[in-house]
mmCIF file of C-alpha atoms in Angstrom:
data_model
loop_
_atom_site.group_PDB
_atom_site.id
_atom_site.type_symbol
_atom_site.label_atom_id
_atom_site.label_comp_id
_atom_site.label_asym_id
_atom_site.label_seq_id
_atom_site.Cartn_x
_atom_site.Cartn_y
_atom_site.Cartn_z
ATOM 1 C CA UNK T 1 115.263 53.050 102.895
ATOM 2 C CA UNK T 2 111.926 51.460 103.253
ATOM 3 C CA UNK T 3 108.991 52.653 105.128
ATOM 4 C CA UNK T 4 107.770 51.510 108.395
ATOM 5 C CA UNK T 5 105.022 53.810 109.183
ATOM 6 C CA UNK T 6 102.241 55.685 106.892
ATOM 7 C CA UNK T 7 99.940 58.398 108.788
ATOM 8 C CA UNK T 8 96.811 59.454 106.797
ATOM 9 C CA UNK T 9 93.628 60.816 108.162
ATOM 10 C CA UNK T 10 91.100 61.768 105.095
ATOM 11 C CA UNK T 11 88.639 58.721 105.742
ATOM 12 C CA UNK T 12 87.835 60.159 109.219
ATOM 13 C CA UNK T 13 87.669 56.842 110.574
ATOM 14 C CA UNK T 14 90.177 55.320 112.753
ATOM 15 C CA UNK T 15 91.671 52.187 111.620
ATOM 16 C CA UNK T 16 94.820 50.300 111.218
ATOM 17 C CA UNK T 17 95.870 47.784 108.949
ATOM 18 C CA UNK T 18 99.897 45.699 109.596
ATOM 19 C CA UNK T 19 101.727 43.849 107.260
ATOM 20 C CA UNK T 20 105.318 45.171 105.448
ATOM 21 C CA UNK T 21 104.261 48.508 106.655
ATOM 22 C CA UNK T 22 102.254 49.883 109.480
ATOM 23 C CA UNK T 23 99.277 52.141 107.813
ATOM 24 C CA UNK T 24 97.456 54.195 110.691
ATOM 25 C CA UNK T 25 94.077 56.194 109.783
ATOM 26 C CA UNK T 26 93.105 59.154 111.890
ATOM 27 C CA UNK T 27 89.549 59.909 113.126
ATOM 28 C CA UNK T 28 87.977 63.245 113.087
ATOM 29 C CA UNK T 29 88.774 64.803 115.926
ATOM 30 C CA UNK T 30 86.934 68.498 115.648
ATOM 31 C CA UNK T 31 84.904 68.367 112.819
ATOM 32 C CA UNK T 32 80.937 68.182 113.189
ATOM 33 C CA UNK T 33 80.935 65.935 110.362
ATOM 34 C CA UNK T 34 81.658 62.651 111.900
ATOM 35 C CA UNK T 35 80.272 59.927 109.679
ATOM 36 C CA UNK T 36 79.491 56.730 111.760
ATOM 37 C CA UNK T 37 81.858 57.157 114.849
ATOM 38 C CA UNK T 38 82.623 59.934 117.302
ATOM 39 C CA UNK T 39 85.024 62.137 116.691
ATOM 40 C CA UNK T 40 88.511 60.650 117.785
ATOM 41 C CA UNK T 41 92.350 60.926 118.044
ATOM 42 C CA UNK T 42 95.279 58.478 117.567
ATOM 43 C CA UNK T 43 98.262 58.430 120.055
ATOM 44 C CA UNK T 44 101.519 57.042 118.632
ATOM 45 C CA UNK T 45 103.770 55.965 121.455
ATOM 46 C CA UNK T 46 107.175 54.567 119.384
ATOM 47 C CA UNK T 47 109.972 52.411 121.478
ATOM 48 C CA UNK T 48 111.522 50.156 118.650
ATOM 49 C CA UNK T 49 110.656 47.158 117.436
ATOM 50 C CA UNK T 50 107.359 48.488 118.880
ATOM 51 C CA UNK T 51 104.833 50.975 118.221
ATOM 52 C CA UNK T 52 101.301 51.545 120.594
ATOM 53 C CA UNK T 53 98.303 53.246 118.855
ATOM 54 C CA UNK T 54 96.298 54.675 121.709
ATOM 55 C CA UNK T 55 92.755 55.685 120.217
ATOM 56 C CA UNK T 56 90.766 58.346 122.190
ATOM 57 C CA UNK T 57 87.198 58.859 121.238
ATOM 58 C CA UNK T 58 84.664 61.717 122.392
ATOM 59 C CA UNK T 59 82.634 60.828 125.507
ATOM 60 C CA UNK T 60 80.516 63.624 126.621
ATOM 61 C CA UNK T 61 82.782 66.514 126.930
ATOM 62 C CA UNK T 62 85.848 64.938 126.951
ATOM 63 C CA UNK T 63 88.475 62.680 125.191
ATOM 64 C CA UNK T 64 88.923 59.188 126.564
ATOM 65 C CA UNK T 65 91.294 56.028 125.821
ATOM 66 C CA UNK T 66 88.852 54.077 123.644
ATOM 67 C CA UNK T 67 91.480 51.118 122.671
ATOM 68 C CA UNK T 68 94.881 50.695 122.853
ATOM 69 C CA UNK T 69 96.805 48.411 119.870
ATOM 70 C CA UNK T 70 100.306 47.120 120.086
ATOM 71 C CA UNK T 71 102.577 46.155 117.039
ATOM 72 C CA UNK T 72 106.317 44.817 116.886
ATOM 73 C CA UNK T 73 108.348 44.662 113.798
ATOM 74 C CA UNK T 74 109.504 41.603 112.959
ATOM 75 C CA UNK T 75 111.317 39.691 109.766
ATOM 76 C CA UNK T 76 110.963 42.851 107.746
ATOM 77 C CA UNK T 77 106.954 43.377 108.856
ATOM 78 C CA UNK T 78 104.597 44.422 111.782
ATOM 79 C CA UNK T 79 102.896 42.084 113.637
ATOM 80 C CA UNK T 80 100.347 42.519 116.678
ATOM 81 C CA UNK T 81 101.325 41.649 120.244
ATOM 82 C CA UNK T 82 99.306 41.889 123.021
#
């Protein structure tokens, strides 16, 4: 039972790092205390093999789709695909 997927969110950053497992950092999405980038969002959108991580970011008054990353699992790992 190994894991494929780890949410976390504490660095309010957004940022995702692939290997064995597929670690996904959250922004800040309400706080006033946004560090270096705007406050943001992750969007998981999960078909297996493949997961999309949809990142929306604050622009104006508004969330928008700031960059979109696609990963497949493959021989016991996550790689990125385009």
């Amino acid at each position: 039972c190994g894991i494929d997927v780890l949410l976390a969110g504490h660095m309010h950053a957004t940022s995702v790092f692939f290997g064995k497992a597929l670690m996904i950092q959250g922004g800040t999405a309400t706080s006033s205390r946004t560090r270096d980038e705007p406050n943001s969002f992750n969007v998981l959108r999960v078909a297996r093999p493949r997961i999309d991580v949809e990142q929306y970011v604050l622009s104006g008054a508004e969330f928008v789709r700031h960059a979109r990353l696609s990963y497949a699992r493959e021989n016991g790992g996550w790689i990125p695909i385009a």
